[in-house]
């Protein structure tokens, strides 16, 4: 049988990657009192595996050695064994290295650049396995309650997206007035009725129902769209999310691309705790995209940092994709919280093409691999 000894420390992802990559039948977690509770959620993902835990003092060489030797003592000549040196403390790594050299064992170290270093040969090779989005989230006990992919949207949706985009360019001040009037009238976007109309000003009227939305200016239709998602596209600005997601869909290395993700509380999975506009899974790391078609607030940036730390951990990144260049205060906040920024317009001048977003994401991905 194939066995794997995995040292568990602060980060669970490299431990799980090692299990997915080498697919052992039996897993021996070397844990401390502090790290032991962390593997509870991981064990739920390891269906069909035999799992054992060995407790040790993670800073005591002989305590770690004793835990490993107990595992080795149960091996037969027909068993295969690999040691995952990626997790755990430095003393755990030193203990594993000494066992590899003294007892002729084999091990590996998972790097951030999607490679694995094999020991004792020091052969470097690419990882062949991918961690799925539900597995990334499941390691922390989280899950998606809702999400969509691009194919969930039809031609009517994308025709509406293009129409709203064109409308926002031709009537940039008017769309701000519309958004302001809607917010003032209904307090929150979630209280907007399924049908209705609003007089935006003396010359402009907004009308909508479940599948249609129109804007009338001085008796002429300047926006007339039809879609089953028309209210979400217009009132919740998900039109910009779809534009961004469609641009990212050209990024060949993206393994999964999810849109309009909702994550519930652990205590009550019927209540949404956080939302993610666009989530990119690269197979061994996540990128969280916040899409802003208008004003960017400090609360938006704070939320991005929380989402990244909660669901992605160290090997992940948050990216703000805005139509307009954020204020200097927001840019400073992004720099402090390590949030990447990509924007299209600076004032009325276009300074970036959305097609360049994939190039920028590639640069960000390279940063994560260092």
Coordinates of C-alpha atoms in Angstrom, one line a residue:
X1 CA 0.0 0.0 0.0
X2 CA 1.0 3.6 -0.6
X3 CA 1.6 5.5 2.6
X4 CA 2.3 9.2 3.1
X5 CA 3.6 11.0 6.2
X6 CA 2.4 14.6 6.2
X7 CA 3.6 17.2 8.7
X8 CA 0.8 19.7 9.6
X9 CA 1.5 23.3 10.5
X10 CA -0.2 26.6 9.7
X11 CA -1.0 26.0 6.0
X12 CA -3.1 23.0 4.9
X13 CA -3.0 23.6 1.2
X14 CA 0.5 22.1 0.5
X15 CA -0.5 19.1 2.7
X16 CA -3.6 18.6 0.6
X17 CA -1.7 19.2 -2.7
X18 CA 0.8 16.5 -1.7
X19 CA -2.1 14.0 -1.1
X20 CA -3.7 14.8 -4.4
X21 CA -0.5 14.6 -6.3
X22 CA 0.7 11.2 -5.0
X23 CA -2.7 9.6 -4.1
X24 CA -1.7 7.5 -1.1
X25 CA -3.9 4.8 0.3
X26 CA -2.9 5.6 3.9
X27 CA -2.1 9.1 5.4
X28 CA -0.3 9.6 8.6
X29 CA -0.7 13.2 9.9
X30 CA 2.1 14.3 12.3
X31 CA 0.3 17.0 14.3
X32 CA 0.6 19.2 17.3
X33 CA -2.1 20.1 19.8
X34 CA -2.5 23.4 17.9
X35 CA -2.6 22.0 14.4
X36 CA -4.6 18.9 15.1
X37 CA -8.1 20.6 14.9
X38 CA -7.2 22.1 11.5
X39 CA -7.3 18.7 9.7
X40 CA -10.9 18.0 10.6
X41 CA -12.3 19.6 7.5
X42 CA -9.5 18.1 5.3
X43 CA -10.4 14.6 6.5
X44 CA -13.9 15.2 5.1
X45 CA -12.4 15.6 1.6
X46 CA -10.3 12.5 1.8
X47 CA -13.1 9.9 1.2
X48 CA -11.8 6.4 0.8
X49 CA -8.4 7.1 2.5
X50 CA -7.2 5.5 5.7
X51 CA -6.2 8.3 8.1
X52 CA -4.1 8.2 11.2
X53 CA -2.9 11.0 13.5
X54 CA 0.3 11.1 15.5
X55 CA 0.7 13.8 18.2
X56 CA 4.1 15.4 18.9
X57 CA 5.8 18.5 20.2
X58 CA 6.4 20.4 16.9
X59 CA 9.6 22.0 18.3
X60 CA 11.1 18.9 19.8
X61 CA 13.3 16.8 17.4
X62 CA 13.0 13.6 19.5
X63 CA 9.2 14.0 19.9
X64 CA 8.8 14.3 16.2
X65 CA 11.2 11.5 15.5
X66 CA 9.4 9.2 17.9
X67 CA 6.0 9.9 16.1
X68 CA 7.6 9.1 12.7
X69 CA 9.4 6.0 14.0
X70 CA 6.0 4.7 15.3
X71 CA 4.6 4.9 11.8
X72 CA 7.7 3.3 10.2
X73 CA 7.5 0.5 12.7
X74 CA 4.2 -0.6 11.2
X75 CA 5.4 -0.6 7.6
X76 CA 5.8 -3.9 5.7
X77 CA 8.3 -4.6 2.9
X78 CA 5.5 -4.3 0.4
X79 CA 4.5 -0.8 1.5
X80 CA 5.6 2.4 -0.2
X81 CA 6.2 5.5 1.8
X82 CA 6.6 9.2 1.0
X83 CA 7.2 12.1 3.4
X84 CA 5.7 15.5 2.7
X85 CA 8.2 18.0 4.0
X86 CA 6.1 21.1 3.0
X87 CA 4.1 21.6 6.1
X88 CA 5.0 21.8 9.7
X89 CA 7.8 23.5 11.6
X90 CA 11.4 23.8 10.6
X91 CA 12.3 21.1 13.1
X92 CA 9.8 18.8 11.5
X93 CA 11.5 19.3 8.1
X94 CA 14.9 18.6 9.6
X95 CA 13.6 15.5 11.2
X96 CA 12.1 14.3 7.9
X97 CA 15.4 15.0 6.1
X98 CA 17.4 13.0 8.7
X99 CA 15.0 10.0 8.2
X100 CA 15.3 10.2 4.4
X101 CA 19.1 10.1 4.6
X102 CA 19.5 7.7 7.4
X103 CA 16.9 5.2 6.4
X104 CA 16.9 5.5 2.6
X105 CA 13.4 6.9 2.5
X106 CA 11.8 9.2 -0.1
X107 CA 10.0 12.5 0.2
X108 CA 9.0 15.7 -1.5
X109 CA 8.5 19.4 -1.1
X110 CA 5.7 21.3 -2.9
X111 CA 6.9 24.7 -4.2
X112 CA 4.7 27.8 -4.8
X113 CA 5.5 27.7 -8.6
X114 CA 3.5 24.6 -9.2
X115 CA 6.5 22.3 -9.0
X116 CA 7.5 19.5 -6.6
X117 CA 11.0 18.8 -5.5
X118 CA 11.6 15.1 -5.1
X119 CA 14.0 13.9 -2.3
X120 CA 16.7 12.6 -2.0
X121 CA 17.2 13.0 -5.8
X122 CA 16.4 16.7 -5.8
X123 CA 14.6 16.2 -9.1
X124 CA 12.2 19.1 -9.9
X125 CA 9.0 18.4 -11.8
X126 CA 5.7 20.0 -12.5
X127 CA 2.6 19.2 -10.4
X128 CA 0.1 17.2 -12.4
X129 CA -2.9 17.5 -10.1
X130 CA -5.3 20.4 -9.6
X131 CA -7.2 21.4 -6.5
X132 CA -10.9 22.1 -7.3
X133 CA -12.6 25.2 -5.9
X134 CA -14.8 23.3 -3.6
X135 CA -11.7 21.6 -2.2
X136 CA -9.9 24.9 -1.6
X137 CA -12.9 26.2 0.3
X138 CA -13.6 22.8 2.0
X139 CA -10.1 22.9 3.7
X140 CA -11.4 25.7 5.9
X141 CA -14.9 24.3 6.3
X142 CA -16.4 26.7 3.7
X143 CA -18.6 26.1 0.7
X144 CA -20.3 27.9 -2.1
X145 CA -24.1 28.3 -1.7
X146 CA -24.4 29.9 -5.2
X147 CA -22.2 30.5 -8.2
X148 CA -22.5 30.8 -12.0
X149 CA -20.3 30.2 -15.0
X150 CA -20.4 32.1 -18.3
X151 CA -22.4 29.4 -20.0
X152 CA -25.3 30.1 -17.6
X153 CA -25.9 33.4 -19.5
X154 CA -27.5 33.5 -22.9
X155 CA -27.5 35.9 -25.9
X156 CA -30.1 38.1 -24.4
X157 CA -27.9 38.6 -21.3
X158 CA -24.8 39.5 -23.3
X159 CA -26.8 41.7 -25.7
X160 CA -28.1 43.5 -22.6
X161 CA -24.5 43.7 -21.2
X162 CA -23.3 45.4 -24.4
X163 CA -26.2 47.8 -24.4
X164 CA -25.6 48.8 -20.8
X165 CA -21.9 49.2 -21.4
X166 CA -22.6 51.5 -24.4
X167 CA -25.3 53.4 -22.4
X168 CA -22.8 54.0 -19.6
X169 CA -20.3 55.5 -22.0
X170 CA -22.8 57.8 -23.8
X171 CA -24.7 58.8 -20.7
X172 CA -22.2 58.5 -17.9
X173 CA -23.7 61.3 -15.7
X174 CA -27.3 60.1 -16.3
X175 CA -26.5 56.5 -15.2
X176 CA -25.0 58.0 -11.9
X177 CA -28.3 59.9 -11.4
X178 CA -30.3 56.7 -12.0
X179 CA -28.2 54.7 -9.5
X180 CA -28.5 57.5 -6.9
X181 CA -32.3 57.8 -7.3
X182 CA -32.7 54.0 -7.1
X183 CA -30.6 53.8 -3.9
X184 CA -32.4 56.7 -2.3
X185 CA -35.8 55.2 -3.2
X186 CA -35.3 51.6 -2.1
X187 CA -32.6 52.0 0.6
X188 CA -30.9 48.8 -0.6
X189 CA -30.7 47.1 -4.0
X190 CA -32.3 44.0 -2.5
X191 CA -35.6 45.9 -1.9
X192 CA -36.2 46.8 -5.5
X193 CA -39.6 45.4 -6.6
X194 CA -39.9 43.1 -9.5
X195 CA -41.5 45.8 -11.6
X196 CA -41.9 49.5 -11.4
X197 CA -40.9 52.9 -12.7
X198 CA -39.1 56.0 -11.5
X199 CA -38.9 59.5 -12.7
X200 CA -35.2 60.2 -12.5
X201 CA -35.6 63.9 -13.5
X202 CA -38.0 66.0 -15.4
X203 CA -36.9 64.5 -18.7
X204 CA -36.0 60.9 -17.8
X205 CA -38.1 57.9 -16.8
X206 CA -36.8 54.4 -15.8
X207 CA -39.2 51.4 -16.3
X208 CA -38.6 47.7 -15.6
X209 CA -40.3 44.4 -15.0
X210 CA -39.0 40.8 -14.6
X211 CA -37.5 40.6 -18.2
X212 CA -37.4 44.2 -19.5
X213 CA -35.8 47.5 -18.6
X214 CA -36.0 50.8 -20.5
X215 CA -34.8 54.4 -20.0
X216 CA -36.9 57.2 -21.7
X217 CA -35.3 60.6 -22.3
X218 CA -37.5 63.4 -23.6
X219 CA -39.9 60.8 -25.1
X220 CA -37.2 58.7 -26.8
X221 CA -35.9 55.3 -25.7
X222 CA -32.2 55.6 -25.1
X223 CA -32.0 52.1 -23.4
X224 CA -34.2 49.1 -24.1
X225 CA -33.0 45.7 -22.9
X226 CA -34.5 42.3 -22.4
X227 CA -33.1 39.5 -20.3
X228 CA -34.2 37.1 -17.5
X229 CA -31.4 38.7 -15.5
X230 CA -32.1 42.3 -16.4
X231 CA -32.6 43.6 -12.8
X232 CA -29.3 42.0 -11.7
X233 CA -27.4 43.2 -14.7
X234 CA -28.6 46.8 -14.4
X235 CA -29.3 47.5 -10.7
X236 CA -26.5 45.3 -9.2
X237 CA -24.0 46.2 -12.0
X238 CA -23.4 42.6 -12.8
X239 CA -23.1 43.7 -16.4
X240 CA -19.5 44.8 -15.5
X241 CA -18.8 41.5 -13.8
X242 CA -19.8 39.6 -17.0
X243 CA -17.6 41.8 -19.2
X244 CA -14.7 41.2 -16.8
X245 CA -15.3 37.5 -16.6
X246 CA -15.6 37.2 -20.4
X247 CA -12.2 38.9 -20.8
X248 CA -10.7 36.5 -18.2
X249 CA -12.1 33.5 -20.0
X250 CA -9.4 33.9 -22.6
X251 CA -6.8 33.1 -20.0
X252 CA -5.7 29.6 -20.9
X253 CA -4.2 28.7 -17.5
X254 CA -7.5 29.3 -15.5
X255 CA -8.9 25.9 -14.5
X256 CA -12.2 27.3 -13.1
X257 CA -13.9 30.6 -13.6
X258 CA -16.9 31.3 -11.3
X259 CA -19.1 34.3 -11.3
X260 CA -21.4 35.8 -8.6
X261 CA -20.3 33.5 -5.9
X262 CA -22.0 33.5 -2.5
X263 CA -20.5 31.9 0.6
X264 CA -22.7 31.3 3.6
X265 CA -22.0 31.3 7.3
X266 CA -20.8 28.0 8.8
X267 CA -23.4 28.5 11.6
X268 CA -26.3 29.1 9.1
X269 CA -25.8 28.1 5.5
X270 CA -29.0 29.9 4.5
X271 CA -27.5 33.3 5.2
X272 CA -24.8 34.7 2.9
X273 CA -21.7 35.9 4.6
X274 CA -19.5 37.0 1.7
X275 CA -19.9 37.5 -2.0
X276 CA -17.2 37.2 -4.7
X277 CA -17.7 38.8 -8.1
X278 CA -15.3 36.6 -10.0
X279 CA -13.3 33.7 -8.7
X280 CA -10.4 32.3 -10.6
X281 CA -9.0 28.9 -9.7
X282 CA -5.5 28.3 -11.2
X283 CA -5.3 24.7 -9.9
X284 CA -3.0 25.4 -6.9
X285 CA -4.0 29.0 -6.0
X286 CA -7.0 31.3 -6.1
X287 CA -7.5 34.9 -7.4
X288 CA -10.4 36.9 -6.1
X289 CA -11.7 39.6 -8.5
X290 CA -13.8 42.6 -7.2
X291 CA -15.5 44.4 -10.1
X292 CA -16.4 48.0 -9.7
X293 CA -18.2 49.9 -12.5
X294 CA -18.4 53.1 -10.4
X295 CA -17.2 54.5 -7.1
X296 CA -14.8 52.4 -5.1
X297 CA -15.0 52.7 -1.3
X298 CA -12.6 51.8 1.5
X299 CA -15.1 49.3 2.7
X300 CA -14.8 47.5 -0.6
X301 CA -11.0 47.2 -0.2
X302 CA -11.3 46.0 3.4
X303 CA -13.8 43.3 2.3
X304 CA -11.5 42.2 -0.4
X305 CA -8.7 41.6 2.1
X306 CA -11.0 39.7 4.5
X307 CA -12.3 37.5 1.6
X308 CA -8.7 36.7 0.4
X309 CA -7.4 35.9 3.9
X310 CA -10.5 33.8 4.9
X311 CA -10.9 31.7 1.7
X312 CA -7.6 31.8 -0.1
X313 CA -4.8 32.1 2.5
X314 CA -1.2 33.0 1.7
X315 CA -1.1 31.6 -1.8
X316 CA -3.9 33.7 -3.2
X317 CA -4.5 37.3 -4.5
X318 CA -7.1 39.9 -4.6
X319 CA -7.5 42.1 -7.7
X320 CA -9.7 45.2 -8.1
X321 CA -10.9 45.6 -11.7
X322 CA -12.4 49.1 -12.0
X323 CA -13.8 51.0 -14.9
X324 CA -12.3 54.2 -13.5
X325 CA -9.0 54.9 -11.8
X326 CA -9.7 54.9 -8.0
X327 CA -8.9 57.9 -5.9
X328 CA -5.4 58.3 -4.4
X329 CA -6.8 57.3 -1.0
X330 CA -8.1 54.0 -2.4
X331 CA -4.9 53.3 -4.3
X332 CA -2.9 53.8 -1.1
X333 CA -5.3 51.5 0.8
X334 CA -4.9 48.9 -1.9
X335 CA -1.1 49.1 -1.7
X336 CA -1.2 48.7 2.1
X337 CA -3.5 45.6 1.9
X338 CA -1.6 44.1 -1.0
X339 CA -4.6 44.4 -3.4
X340 CA -3.7 44.6 -7.1
X341 CA -5.5 47.3 -9.2
X342 CA -6.5 47.3 -12.8
X343 CA -8.6 50.1 -14.3
X344 CA -9.7 51.2 -17.8
X345 CA -10.3 54.9 -17.6
X346 CA -8.4 57.8 -16.0
X347 CA -11.0 60.6 -16.1
X348 CA -12.3 60.6 -19.7
X349 CA -9.2 59.1 -21.1
X350 CA -8.8 55.3 -21.8
X351 CA -5.5 54.2 -20.4
X352 CA -6.0 50.4 -20.5
X353 CA -7.8 47.9 -22.7
X354 CA -9.8 45.2 -21.0
X355 CA -8.0 42.7 -23.2
X356 CA -4.8 43.5 -21.3
X357 CA -6.3 42.2 -18.0
X358 CA -5.2 38.7 -18.9
X359 CA -1.6 40.0 -19.3
X360 CA -1.8 41.7 -15.9
X361 CA -3.2 38.6 -14.3
X362 CA -0.3 36.6 -15.7
X363 CA 2.1 39.0 -14.0
X364 CA 0.2 38.6 -10.8
X365 CA 0.3 34.8 -11.1
X366 CA 4.1 35.0 -11.5
X367 CA 4.3 37.0 -8.3
X368 CA 2.4 34.2 -6.5
X369 CA 4.9 31.7 -7.8
X370 CA 8.0 33.4 -6.3

